[in-house]
mmCIF file of C-alpha atoms and ligand atoms in Angstrom:
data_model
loop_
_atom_site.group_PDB
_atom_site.id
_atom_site.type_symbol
_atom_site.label_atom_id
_atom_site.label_comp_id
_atom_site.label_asym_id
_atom_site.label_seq_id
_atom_site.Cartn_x
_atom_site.Cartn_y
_atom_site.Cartn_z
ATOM 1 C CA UNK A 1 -34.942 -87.279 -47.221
ATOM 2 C CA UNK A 2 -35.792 -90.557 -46.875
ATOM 3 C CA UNK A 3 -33.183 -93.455 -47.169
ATOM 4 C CA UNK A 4 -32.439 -96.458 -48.977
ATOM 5 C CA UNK A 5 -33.063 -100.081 -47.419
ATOM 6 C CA UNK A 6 -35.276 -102.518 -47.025
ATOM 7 C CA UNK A 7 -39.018 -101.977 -46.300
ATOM 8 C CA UNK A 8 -39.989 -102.457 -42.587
ATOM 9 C CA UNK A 9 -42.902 -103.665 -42.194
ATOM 10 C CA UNK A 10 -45.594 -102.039 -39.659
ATOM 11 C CA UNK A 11 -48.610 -102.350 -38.043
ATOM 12 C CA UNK A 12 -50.919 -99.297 -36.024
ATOM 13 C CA UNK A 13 -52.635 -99.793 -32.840
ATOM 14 C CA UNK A 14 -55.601 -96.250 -32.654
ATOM 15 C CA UNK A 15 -56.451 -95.217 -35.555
ATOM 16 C CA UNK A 16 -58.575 -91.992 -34.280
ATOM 17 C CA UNK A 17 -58.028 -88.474 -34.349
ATOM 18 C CA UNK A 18 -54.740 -88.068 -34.336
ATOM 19 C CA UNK A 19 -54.084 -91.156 -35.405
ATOM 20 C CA UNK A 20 -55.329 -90.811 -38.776
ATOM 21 C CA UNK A 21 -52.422 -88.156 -38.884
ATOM 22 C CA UNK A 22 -49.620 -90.631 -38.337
ATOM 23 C CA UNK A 23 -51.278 -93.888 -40.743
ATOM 24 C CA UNK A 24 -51.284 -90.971 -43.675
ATOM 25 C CA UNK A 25 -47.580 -90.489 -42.832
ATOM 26 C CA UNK A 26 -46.179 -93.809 -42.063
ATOM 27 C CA UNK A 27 -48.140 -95.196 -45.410
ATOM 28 C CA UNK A 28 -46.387 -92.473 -47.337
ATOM 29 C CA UNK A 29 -43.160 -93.357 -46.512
ATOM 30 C CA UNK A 30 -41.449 -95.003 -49.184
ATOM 31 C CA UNK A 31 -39.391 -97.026 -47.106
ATOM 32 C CA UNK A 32 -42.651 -98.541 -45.043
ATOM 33 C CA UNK A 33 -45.299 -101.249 -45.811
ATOM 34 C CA UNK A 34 -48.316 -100.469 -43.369
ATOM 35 C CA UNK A 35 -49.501 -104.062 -43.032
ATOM 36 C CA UNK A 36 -51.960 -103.600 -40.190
ATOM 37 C CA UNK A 37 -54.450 -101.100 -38.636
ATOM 38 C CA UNK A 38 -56.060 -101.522 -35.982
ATOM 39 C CA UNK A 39 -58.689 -99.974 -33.418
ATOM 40 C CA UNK A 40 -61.136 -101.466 -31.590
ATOM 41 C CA UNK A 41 -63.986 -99.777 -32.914
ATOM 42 C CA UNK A 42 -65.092 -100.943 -36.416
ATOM 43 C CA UNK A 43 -67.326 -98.282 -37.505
ATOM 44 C CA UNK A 44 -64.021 -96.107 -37.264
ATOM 45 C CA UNK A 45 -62.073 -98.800 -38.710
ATOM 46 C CA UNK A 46 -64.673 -98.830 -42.180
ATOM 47 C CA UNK A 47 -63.662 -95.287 -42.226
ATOM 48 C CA UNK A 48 -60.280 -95.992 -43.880
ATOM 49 C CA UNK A 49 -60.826 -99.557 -45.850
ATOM 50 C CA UNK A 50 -61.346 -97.887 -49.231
ATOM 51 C CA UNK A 51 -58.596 -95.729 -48.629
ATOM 52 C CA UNK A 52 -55.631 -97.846 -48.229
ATOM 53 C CA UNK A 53 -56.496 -101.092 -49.687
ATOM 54 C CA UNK A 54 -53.077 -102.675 -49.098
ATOM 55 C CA UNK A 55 -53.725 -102.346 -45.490
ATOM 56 C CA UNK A 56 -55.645 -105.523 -43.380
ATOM 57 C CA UNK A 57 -58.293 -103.709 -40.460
ATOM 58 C CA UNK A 58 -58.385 -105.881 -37.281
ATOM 59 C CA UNK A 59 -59.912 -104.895 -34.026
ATOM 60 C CA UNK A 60 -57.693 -106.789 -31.946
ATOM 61 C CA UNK A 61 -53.871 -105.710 -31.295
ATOM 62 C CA UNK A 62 -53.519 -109.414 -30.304
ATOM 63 C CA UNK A 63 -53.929 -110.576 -33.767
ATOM 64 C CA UNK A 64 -51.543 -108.178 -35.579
ATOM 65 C CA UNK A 65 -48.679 -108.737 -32.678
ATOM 66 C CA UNK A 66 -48.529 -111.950 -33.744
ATOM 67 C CA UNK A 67 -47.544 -111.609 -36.979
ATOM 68 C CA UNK A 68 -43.435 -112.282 -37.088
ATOM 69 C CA UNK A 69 -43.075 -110.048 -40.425
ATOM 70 C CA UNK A 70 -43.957 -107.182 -38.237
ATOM 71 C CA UNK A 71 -41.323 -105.446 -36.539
ATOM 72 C CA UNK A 72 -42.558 -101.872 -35.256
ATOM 73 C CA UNK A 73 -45.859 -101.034 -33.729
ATOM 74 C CA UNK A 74 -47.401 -97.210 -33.963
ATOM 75 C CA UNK A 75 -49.199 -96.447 -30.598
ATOM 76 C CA UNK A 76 -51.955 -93.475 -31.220
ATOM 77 C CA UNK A 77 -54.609 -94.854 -28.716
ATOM 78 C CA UNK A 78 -55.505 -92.579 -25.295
ATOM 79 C CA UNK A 79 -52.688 -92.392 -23.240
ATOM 80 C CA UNK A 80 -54.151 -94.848 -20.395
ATOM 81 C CA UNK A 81 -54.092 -97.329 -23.129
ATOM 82 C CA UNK A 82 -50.707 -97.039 -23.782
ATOM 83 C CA UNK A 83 -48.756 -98.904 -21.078
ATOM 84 C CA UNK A 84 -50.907 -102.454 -21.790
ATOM 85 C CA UNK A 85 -50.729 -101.629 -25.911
ATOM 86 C CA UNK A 86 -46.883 -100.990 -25.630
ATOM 87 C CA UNK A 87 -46.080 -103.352 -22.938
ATOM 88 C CA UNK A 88 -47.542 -106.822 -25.228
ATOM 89 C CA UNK A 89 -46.110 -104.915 -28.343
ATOM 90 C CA UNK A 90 -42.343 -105.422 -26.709
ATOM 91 C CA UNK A 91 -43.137 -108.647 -24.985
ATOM 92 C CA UNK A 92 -43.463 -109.917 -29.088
ATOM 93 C CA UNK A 93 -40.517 -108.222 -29.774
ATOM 94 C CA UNK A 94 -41.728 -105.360 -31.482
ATOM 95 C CA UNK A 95 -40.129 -101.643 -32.106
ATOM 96 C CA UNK A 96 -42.765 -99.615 -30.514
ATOM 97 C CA UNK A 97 -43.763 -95.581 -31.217
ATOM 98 C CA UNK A 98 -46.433 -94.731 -28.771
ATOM 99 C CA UNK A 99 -47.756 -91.517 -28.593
ATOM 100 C CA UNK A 100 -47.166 -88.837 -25.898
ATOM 101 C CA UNK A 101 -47.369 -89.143 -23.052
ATOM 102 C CA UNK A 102 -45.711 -92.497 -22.762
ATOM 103 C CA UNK A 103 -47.468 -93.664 -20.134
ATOM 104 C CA UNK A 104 -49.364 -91.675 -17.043
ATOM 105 C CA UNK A 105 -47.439 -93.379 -14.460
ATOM 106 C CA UNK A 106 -43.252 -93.427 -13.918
ATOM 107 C CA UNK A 107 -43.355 -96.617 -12.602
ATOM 108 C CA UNK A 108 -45.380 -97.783 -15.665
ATOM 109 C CA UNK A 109 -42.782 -96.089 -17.978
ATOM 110 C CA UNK A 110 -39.853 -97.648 -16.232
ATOM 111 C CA UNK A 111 -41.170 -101.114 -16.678
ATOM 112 C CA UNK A 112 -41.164 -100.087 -20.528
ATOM 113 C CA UNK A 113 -37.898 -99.276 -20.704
ATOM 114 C CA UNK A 114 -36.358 -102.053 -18.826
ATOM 115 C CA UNK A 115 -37.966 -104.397 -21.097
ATOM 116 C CA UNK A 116 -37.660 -102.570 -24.239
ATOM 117 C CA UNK A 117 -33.444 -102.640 -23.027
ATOM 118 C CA UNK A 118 -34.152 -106.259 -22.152
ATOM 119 C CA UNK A 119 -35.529 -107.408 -25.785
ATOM 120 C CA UNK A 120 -33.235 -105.057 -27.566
ATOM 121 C CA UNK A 121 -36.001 -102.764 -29.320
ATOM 122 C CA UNK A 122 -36.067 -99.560 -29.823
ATOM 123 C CA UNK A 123 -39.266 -97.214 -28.055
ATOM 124 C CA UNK A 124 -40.054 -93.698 -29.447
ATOM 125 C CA UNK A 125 -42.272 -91.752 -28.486
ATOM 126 C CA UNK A 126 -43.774 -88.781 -30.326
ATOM 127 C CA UNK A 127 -42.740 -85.123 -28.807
ATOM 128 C CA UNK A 128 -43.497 -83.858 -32.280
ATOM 129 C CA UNK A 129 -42.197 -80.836 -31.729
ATOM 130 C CA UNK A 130 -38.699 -81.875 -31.271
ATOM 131 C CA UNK A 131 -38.727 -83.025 -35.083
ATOM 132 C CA UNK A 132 -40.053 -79.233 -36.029
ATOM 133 C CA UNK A 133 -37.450 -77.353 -38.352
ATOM 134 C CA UNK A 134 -37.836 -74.482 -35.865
ATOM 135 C CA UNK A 135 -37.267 -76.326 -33.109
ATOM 136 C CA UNK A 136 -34.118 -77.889 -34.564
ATOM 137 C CA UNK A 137 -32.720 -74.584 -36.074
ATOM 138 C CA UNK A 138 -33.334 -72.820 -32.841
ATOM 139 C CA UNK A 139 -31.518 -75.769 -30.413
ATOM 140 C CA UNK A 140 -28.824 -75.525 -33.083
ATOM 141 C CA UNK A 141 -28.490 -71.412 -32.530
ATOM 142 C CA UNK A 142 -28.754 -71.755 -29.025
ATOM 143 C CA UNK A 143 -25.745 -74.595 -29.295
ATOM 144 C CA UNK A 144 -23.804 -71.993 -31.356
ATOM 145 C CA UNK A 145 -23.884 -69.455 -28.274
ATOM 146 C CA UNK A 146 -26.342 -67.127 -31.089
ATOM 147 C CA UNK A 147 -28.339 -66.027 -27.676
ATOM 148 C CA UNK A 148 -26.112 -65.928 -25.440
ATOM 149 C CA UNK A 149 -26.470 -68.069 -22.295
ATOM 150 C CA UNK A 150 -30.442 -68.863 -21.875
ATOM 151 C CA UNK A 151 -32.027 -67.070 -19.079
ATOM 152 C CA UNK A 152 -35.415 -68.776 -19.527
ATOM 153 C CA UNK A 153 -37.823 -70.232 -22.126
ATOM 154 C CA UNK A 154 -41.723 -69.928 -21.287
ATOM 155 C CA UNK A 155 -44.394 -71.769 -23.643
ATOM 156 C CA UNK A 156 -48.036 -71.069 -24.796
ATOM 157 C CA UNK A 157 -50.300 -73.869 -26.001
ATOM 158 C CA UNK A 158 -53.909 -72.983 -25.262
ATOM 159 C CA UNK A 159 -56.581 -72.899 -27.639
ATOM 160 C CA UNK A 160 -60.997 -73.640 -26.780
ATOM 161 C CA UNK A 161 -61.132 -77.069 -27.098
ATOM 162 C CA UNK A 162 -60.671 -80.216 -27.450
ATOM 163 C CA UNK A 163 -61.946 -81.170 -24.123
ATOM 164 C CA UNK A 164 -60.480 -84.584 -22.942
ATOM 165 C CA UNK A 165 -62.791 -86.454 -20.696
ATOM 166 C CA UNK A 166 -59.656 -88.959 -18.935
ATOM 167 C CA UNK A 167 -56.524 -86.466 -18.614
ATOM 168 C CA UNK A 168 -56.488 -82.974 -17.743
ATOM 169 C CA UNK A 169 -55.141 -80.091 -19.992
ATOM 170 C CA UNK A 170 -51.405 -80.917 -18.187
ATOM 171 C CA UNK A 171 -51.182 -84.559 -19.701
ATOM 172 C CA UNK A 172 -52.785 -83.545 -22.870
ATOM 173 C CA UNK A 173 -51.221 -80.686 -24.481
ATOM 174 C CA UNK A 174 -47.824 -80.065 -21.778
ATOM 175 C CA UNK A 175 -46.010 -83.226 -23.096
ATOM 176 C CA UNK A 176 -45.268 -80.752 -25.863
ATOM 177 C CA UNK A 177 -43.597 -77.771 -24.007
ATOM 178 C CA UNK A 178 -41.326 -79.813 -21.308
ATOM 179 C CA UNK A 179 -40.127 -81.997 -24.115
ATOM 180 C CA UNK A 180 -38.861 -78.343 -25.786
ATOM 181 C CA UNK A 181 -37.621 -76.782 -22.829
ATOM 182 C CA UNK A 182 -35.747 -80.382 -21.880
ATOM 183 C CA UNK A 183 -34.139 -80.346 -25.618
ATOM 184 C CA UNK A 184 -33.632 -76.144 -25.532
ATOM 185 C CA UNK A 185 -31.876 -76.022 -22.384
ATOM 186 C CA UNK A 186 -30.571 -79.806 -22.471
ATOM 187 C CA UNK A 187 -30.330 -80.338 -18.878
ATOM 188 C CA UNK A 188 -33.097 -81.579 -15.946
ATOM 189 C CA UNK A 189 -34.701 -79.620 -13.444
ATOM 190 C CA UNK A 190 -34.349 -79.236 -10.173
ATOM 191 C CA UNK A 191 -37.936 -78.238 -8.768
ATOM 192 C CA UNK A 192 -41.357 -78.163 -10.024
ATOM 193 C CA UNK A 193 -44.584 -76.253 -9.121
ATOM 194 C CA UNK A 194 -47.852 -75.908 -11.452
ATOM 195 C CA UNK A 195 -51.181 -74.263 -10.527
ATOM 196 C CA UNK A 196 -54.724 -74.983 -12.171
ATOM 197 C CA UNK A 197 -57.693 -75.545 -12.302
ATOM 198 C CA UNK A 198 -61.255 -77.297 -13.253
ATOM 199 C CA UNK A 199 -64.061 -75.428 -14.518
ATOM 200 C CA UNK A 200 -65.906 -77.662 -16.745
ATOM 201 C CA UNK A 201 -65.203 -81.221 -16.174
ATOM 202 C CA UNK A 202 -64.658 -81.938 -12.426
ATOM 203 C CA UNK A 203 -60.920 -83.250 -11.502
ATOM 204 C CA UNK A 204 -60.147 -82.441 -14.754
ATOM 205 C CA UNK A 205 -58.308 -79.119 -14.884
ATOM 206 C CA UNK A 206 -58.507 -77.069 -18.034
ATOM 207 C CA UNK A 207 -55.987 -75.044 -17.329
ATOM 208 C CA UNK A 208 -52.637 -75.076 -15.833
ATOM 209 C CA UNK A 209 -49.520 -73.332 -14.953
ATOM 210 C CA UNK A 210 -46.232 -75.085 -14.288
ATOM 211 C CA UNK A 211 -42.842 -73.334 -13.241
ATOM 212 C CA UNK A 212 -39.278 -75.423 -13.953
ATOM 213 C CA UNK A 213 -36.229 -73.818 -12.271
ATOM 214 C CA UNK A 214 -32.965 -75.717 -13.676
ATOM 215 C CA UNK A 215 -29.916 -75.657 -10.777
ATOM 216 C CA UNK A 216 -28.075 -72.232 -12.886
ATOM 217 C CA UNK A 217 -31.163 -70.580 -12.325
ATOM 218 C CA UNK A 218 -32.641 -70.814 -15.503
ATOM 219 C CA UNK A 219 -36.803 -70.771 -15.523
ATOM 220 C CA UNK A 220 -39.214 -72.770 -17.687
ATOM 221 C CA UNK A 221 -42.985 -72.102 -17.637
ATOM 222 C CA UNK A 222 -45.713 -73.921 -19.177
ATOM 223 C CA UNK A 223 -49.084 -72.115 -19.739
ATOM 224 C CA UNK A 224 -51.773 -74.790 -21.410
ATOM 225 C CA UNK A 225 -55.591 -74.170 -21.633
ATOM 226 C CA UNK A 226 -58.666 -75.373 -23.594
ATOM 227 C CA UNK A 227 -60.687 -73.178 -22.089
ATOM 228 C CA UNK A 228 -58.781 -69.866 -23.696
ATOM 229 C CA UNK A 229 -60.467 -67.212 -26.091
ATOM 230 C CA UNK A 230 -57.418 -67.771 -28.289
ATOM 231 C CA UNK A 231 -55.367 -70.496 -30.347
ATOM 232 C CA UNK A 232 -52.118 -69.812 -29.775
ATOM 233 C CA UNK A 233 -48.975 -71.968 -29.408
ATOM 234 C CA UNK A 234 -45.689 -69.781 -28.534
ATOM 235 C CA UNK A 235 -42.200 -70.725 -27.379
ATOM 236 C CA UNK A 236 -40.511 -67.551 -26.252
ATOM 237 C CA UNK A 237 -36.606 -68.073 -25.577
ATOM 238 C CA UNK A 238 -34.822 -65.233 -23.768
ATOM 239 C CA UNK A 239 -30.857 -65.216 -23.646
ATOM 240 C CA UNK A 240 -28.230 -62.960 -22.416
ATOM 241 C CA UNK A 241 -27.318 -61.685 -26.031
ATOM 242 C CA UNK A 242 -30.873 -62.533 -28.269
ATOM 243 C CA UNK A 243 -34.232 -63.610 -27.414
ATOM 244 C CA UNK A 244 -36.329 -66.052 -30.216
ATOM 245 C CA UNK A 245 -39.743 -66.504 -30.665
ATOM 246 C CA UNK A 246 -41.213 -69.559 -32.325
ATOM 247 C CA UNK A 247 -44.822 -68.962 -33.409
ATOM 248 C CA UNK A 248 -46.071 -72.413 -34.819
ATOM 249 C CA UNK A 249 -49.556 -71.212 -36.176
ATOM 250 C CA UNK A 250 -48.110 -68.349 -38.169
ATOM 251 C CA UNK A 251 -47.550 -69.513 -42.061
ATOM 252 C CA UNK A 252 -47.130 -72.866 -40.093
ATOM 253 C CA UNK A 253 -44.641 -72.063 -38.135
ATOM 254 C CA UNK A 254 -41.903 -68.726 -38.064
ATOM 255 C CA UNK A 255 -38.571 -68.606 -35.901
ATOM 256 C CA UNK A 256 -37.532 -65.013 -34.848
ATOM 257 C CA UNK A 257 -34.494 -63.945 -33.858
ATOM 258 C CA UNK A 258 -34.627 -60.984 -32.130
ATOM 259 C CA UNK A 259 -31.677 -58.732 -31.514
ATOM 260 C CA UNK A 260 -33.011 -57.188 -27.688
ATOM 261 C CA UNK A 261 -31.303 -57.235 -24.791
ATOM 262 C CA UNK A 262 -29.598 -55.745 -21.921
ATOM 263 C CA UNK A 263 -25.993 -55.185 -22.033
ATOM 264 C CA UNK A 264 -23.120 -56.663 -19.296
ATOM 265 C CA UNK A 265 -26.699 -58.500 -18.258
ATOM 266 C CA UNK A 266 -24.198 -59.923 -15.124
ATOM 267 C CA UNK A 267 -23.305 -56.280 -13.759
ATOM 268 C CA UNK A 268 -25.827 -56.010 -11.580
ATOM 269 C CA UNK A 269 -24.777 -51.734 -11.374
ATOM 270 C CA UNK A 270 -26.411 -49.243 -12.924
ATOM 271 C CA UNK A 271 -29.150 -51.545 -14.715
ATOM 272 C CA UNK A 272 -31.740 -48.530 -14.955
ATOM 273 C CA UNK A 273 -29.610 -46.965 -16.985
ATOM 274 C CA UNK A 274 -31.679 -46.636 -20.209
ATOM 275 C CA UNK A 275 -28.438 -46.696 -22.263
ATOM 276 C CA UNK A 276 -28.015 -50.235 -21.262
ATOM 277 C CA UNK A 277 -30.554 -51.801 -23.193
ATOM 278 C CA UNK A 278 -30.182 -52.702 -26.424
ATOM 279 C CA UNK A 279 -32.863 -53.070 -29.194
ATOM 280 C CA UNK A 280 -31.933 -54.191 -32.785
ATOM 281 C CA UNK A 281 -33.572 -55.809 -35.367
ATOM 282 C CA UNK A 282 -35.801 -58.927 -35.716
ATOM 283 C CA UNK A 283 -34.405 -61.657 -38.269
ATOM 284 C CA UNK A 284 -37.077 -64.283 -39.756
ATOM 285 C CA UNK A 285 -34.911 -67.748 -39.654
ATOM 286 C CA UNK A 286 -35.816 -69.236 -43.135
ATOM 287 C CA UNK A 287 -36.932 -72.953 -42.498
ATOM 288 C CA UNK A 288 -37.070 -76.138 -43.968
ATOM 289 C CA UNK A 289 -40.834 -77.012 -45.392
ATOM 290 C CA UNK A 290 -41.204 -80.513 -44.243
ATOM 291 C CA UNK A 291 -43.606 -81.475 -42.496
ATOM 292 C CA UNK A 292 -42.753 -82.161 -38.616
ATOM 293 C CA UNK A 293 -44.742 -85.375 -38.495
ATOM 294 C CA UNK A 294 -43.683 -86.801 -41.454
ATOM 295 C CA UNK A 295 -39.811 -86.202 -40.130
ATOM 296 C CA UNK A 296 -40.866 -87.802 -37.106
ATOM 297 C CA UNK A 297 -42.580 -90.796 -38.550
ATOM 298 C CA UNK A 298 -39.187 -90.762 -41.125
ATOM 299 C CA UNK A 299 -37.162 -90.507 -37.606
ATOM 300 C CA UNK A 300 -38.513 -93.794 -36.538
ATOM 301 C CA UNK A 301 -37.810 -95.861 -39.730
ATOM 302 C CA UNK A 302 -34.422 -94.857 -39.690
ATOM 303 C CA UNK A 303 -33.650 -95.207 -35.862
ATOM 304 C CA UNK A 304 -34.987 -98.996 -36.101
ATOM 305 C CA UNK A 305 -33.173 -99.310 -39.209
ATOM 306 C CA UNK A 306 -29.682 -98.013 -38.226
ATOM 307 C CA UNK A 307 -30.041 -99.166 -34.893
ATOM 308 C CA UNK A 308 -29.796 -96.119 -33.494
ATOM 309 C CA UNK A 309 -31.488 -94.194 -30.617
ATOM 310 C CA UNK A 310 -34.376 -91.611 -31.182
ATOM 311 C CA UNK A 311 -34.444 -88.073 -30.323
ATOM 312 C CA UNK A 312 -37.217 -88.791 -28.314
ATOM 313 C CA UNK A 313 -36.324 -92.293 -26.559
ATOM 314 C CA UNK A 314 -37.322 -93.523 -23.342
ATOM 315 C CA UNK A 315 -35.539 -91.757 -21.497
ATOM 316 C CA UNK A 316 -36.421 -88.573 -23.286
ATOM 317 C CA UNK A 317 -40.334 -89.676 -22.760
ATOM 318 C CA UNK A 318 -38.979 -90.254 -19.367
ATOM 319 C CA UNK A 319 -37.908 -87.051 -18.113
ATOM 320 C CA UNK A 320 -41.052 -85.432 -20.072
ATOM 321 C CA UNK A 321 -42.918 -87.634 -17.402
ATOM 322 C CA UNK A 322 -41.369 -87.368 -13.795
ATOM 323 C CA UNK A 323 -41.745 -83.595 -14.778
ATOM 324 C CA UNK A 324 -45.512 -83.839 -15.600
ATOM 325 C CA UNK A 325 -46.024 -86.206 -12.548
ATOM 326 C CA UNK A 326 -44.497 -83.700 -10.134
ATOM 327 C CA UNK A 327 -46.468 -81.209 -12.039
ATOM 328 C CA UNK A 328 -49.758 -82.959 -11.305
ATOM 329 C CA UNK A 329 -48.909 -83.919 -7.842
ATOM 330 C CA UNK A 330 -47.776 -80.070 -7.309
ATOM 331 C CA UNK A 331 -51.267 -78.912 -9.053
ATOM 332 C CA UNK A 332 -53.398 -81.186 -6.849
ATOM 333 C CA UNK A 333 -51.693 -79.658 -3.917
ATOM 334 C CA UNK A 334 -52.076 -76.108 -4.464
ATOM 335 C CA UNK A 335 -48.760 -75.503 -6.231
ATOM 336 C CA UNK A 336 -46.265 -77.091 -3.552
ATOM 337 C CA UNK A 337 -42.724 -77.418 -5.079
ATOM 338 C CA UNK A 338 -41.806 -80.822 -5.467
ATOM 339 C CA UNK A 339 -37.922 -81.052 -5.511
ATOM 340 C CA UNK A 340 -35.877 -83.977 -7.665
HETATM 341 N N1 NAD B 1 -48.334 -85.647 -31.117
HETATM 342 C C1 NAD B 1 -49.398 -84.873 -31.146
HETATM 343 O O1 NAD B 1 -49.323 -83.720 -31.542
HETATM 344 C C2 NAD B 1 -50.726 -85.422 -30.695
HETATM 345 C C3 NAD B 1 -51.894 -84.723 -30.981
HETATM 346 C C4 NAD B 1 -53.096 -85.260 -30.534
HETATM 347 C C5 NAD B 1 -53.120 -86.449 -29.827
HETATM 348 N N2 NAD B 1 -51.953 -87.104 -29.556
HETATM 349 C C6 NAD B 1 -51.932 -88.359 -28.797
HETATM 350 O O2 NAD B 1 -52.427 -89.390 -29.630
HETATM 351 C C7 NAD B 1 -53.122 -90.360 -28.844
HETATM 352 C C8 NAD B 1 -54.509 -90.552 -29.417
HETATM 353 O O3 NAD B 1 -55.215 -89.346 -29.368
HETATM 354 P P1 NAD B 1 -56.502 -89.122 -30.289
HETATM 355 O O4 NAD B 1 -56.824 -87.676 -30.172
HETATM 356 O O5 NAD B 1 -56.294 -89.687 -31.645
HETATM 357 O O6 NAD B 1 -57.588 -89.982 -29.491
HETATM 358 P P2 NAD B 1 -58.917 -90.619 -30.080
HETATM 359 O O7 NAD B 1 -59.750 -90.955 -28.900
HETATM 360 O O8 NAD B 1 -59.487 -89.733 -31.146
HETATM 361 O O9 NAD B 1 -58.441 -91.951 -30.791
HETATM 362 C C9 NAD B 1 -58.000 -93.102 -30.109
HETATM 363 C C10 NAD B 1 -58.437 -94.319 -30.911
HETATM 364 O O10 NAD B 1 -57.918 -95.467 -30.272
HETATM 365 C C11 NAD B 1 -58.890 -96.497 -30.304
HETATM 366 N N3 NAD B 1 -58.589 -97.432 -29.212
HETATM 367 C C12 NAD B 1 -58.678 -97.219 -27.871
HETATM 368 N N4 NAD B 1 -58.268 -98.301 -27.193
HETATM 369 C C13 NAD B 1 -57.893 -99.206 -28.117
HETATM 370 C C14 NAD B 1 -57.361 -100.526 -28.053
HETATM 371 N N5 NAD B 1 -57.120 -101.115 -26.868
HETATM 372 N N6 NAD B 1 -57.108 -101.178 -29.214
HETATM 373 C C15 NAD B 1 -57.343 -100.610 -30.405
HETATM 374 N N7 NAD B 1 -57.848 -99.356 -30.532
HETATM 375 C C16 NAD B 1 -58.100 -98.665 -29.409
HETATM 376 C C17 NAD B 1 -60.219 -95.763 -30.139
HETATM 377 O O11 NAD B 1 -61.312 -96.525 -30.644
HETATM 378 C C18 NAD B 1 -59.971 -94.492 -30.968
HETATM 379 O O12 NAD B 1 -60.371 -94.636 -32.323
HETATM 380 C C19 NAD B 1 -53.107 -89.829 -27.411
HETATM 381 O O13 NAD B 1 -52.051 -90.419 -26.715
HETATM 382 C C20 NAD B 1 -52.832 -88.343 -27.570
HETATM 383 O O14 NAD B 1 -52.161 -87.800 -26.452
HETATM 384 C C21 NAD B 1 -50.771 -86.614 -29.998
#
């Protein structure tokens, strides 16, 4: 539901694939006036003049930056753009959403943060998934106790294709599944190890596997791929009382409470006792129909707006990153743990 105040006035830096996605949804807003778009190739940029004639094409970020009516700049250009695009978006004094991964370095997304805290503007940065209805229902059962106390949460995000030629399949698609396990479990990990490798591009793995363990023993696992036979994107949750499933390509997303377990799952006697585990029934969670970008884009408006912090600040984008750092470092090494 979108709320009432004055229009802020925007401008979007990458206007490609997925970028497309967040002009349509930032120019729909009703509270937003899309003044700029920009990307530095034109033929893309002729793509889009007919349909949103309001909007002024440049192919220079220095030129829309400028303008003082701007307040907020949308980041959708590759991630090694984004530290330079982001960095002269704050130095103007502009509210910035850059895409994930914030940046591909910590020290890089440090910087951004300091100075973002140092000009008083607000950085999001888009873990979409956070802003799913599923993903907000199911951090609000888990918050109610529903499952019990979470023994761990593993993630599926694999699919054949697309093929990125700059980051591997770790940077690209596991921004997504730390930034749900972070926000599921609400707490930081204490050790890191992921495994993968390159089979079509070399130094570019296509597939990866990283393991989280959390300090209460508590596991995370990441498996992404774009070299996999199947699109599928999967967050299992398993807890001492329920286990969930969210299943975001089914009817565009289902939640699934299911009612399995293992009961007195702490008395470690007598656990091969059949009698001890317990299998009930499966409820579908009935979910909002909104659109997860367009709540994210909305997020935004209203976080600059109110003057509040995002779901997905800095610090958020942050933790995503020292995690996918360690990852990388961990993956390049054979799967060493790397300890925070
Ligand atoms: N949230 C999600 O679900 C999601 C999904 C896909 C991609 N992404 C992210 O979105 C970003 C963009 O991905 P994409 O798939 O759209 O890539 P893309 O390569 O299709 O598009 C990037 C666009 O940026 C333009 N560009 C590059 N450098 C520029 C610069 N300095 N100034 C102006 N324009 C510039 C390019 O010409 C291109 O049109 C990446 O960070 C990616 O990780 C997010």
């Amino acid at each position: 539901m979108s709320k009432q105040y004055k229009k802020i006035v925007v401008g979007q830096v990458g206007i490609g694939k997925w970028g497309k996605n967040l002009l349509r949804n930032f120019y729909s807003l009703p509270n937003v006036a899309v003044k700029y778009a920009c990307d530095s190739d034109s033929v893309r940029l002729n793509e889009f003049v007919r349909s949103f004639p309001e909007i002024k094409f440049v192919t220079d970020y220095e030129s829309l930056i400028q303008d003082q009516e701007l307040e907020a700049v949308i980041i959708a250009t590759p991630a090694p753009d984004h530290y330079k695009v982001a960095k002269r978006c704050l130095e103007a004094g502009k509210h910035i959403f850059v895409e994930k991964p914030i940046t591909l370095d910590v020290f890089q997304a440090e910087e951004l943060l300091a100075l973002a805290k140092s000009v008083n503007k607000k950085i999001m940065v888009g873990h979409l998934l956070l802003y799913h209805p599923a993903i907000s229902k199911l951090k609000q059962l888990i918050g109610q106790g529903e499952l019990g106390k979470i023994c761990y949460v593993y993630t599926q995000r694999l699919n054949l294709g697309r093929i990125r030629k700059t980051e591997n399949a770790l940077w690209s698609l596991a921004p997504h599944d730390i930034s749900i396990i972070l926000h599921l479990l609400d707490k930081f990990p204490k050790s890191v190890s992921a495994l993968g490798s390159s089979f079509v591009q070399k130094g570019i793995e296509d597939v990866a596997f990283l393991n989280v363990r959390f300090a209460e023993g508590e596991i995370g696992h990441v498996h992404v791929s774009w070299l996999d036979p199947t699109k599928t994107r999967r967050t299992i949750v398993v807890g001492s009382k329920k286990m969930a499933i969210f299943d975001e390509i089914s009817h565009g997303g289902t939640l699934t409470i299911i009612d399995k377990g293992v009961e007195n799952i702490s008395d470690f006697k007598n656990v091969s006792e059949l009698s001890k585990l317990r299998s009930g029934g499966d409820e579908v969670i009935k979910l909002s129909q909104d659109e997860p970008l367009s709540l994210e884009c909305q997020h935004f408006i209203d976080s600059v707006r109110e003057g509040k912090e995002p779901l997905s600040n800095g610090e958020n984008a942050l933790a995503v990153l020292k995690i996918l750092a360690a990852a990388d470092r961990s993956l390049k090494d054979g799967g060493k743990h790397e300890l925070f």
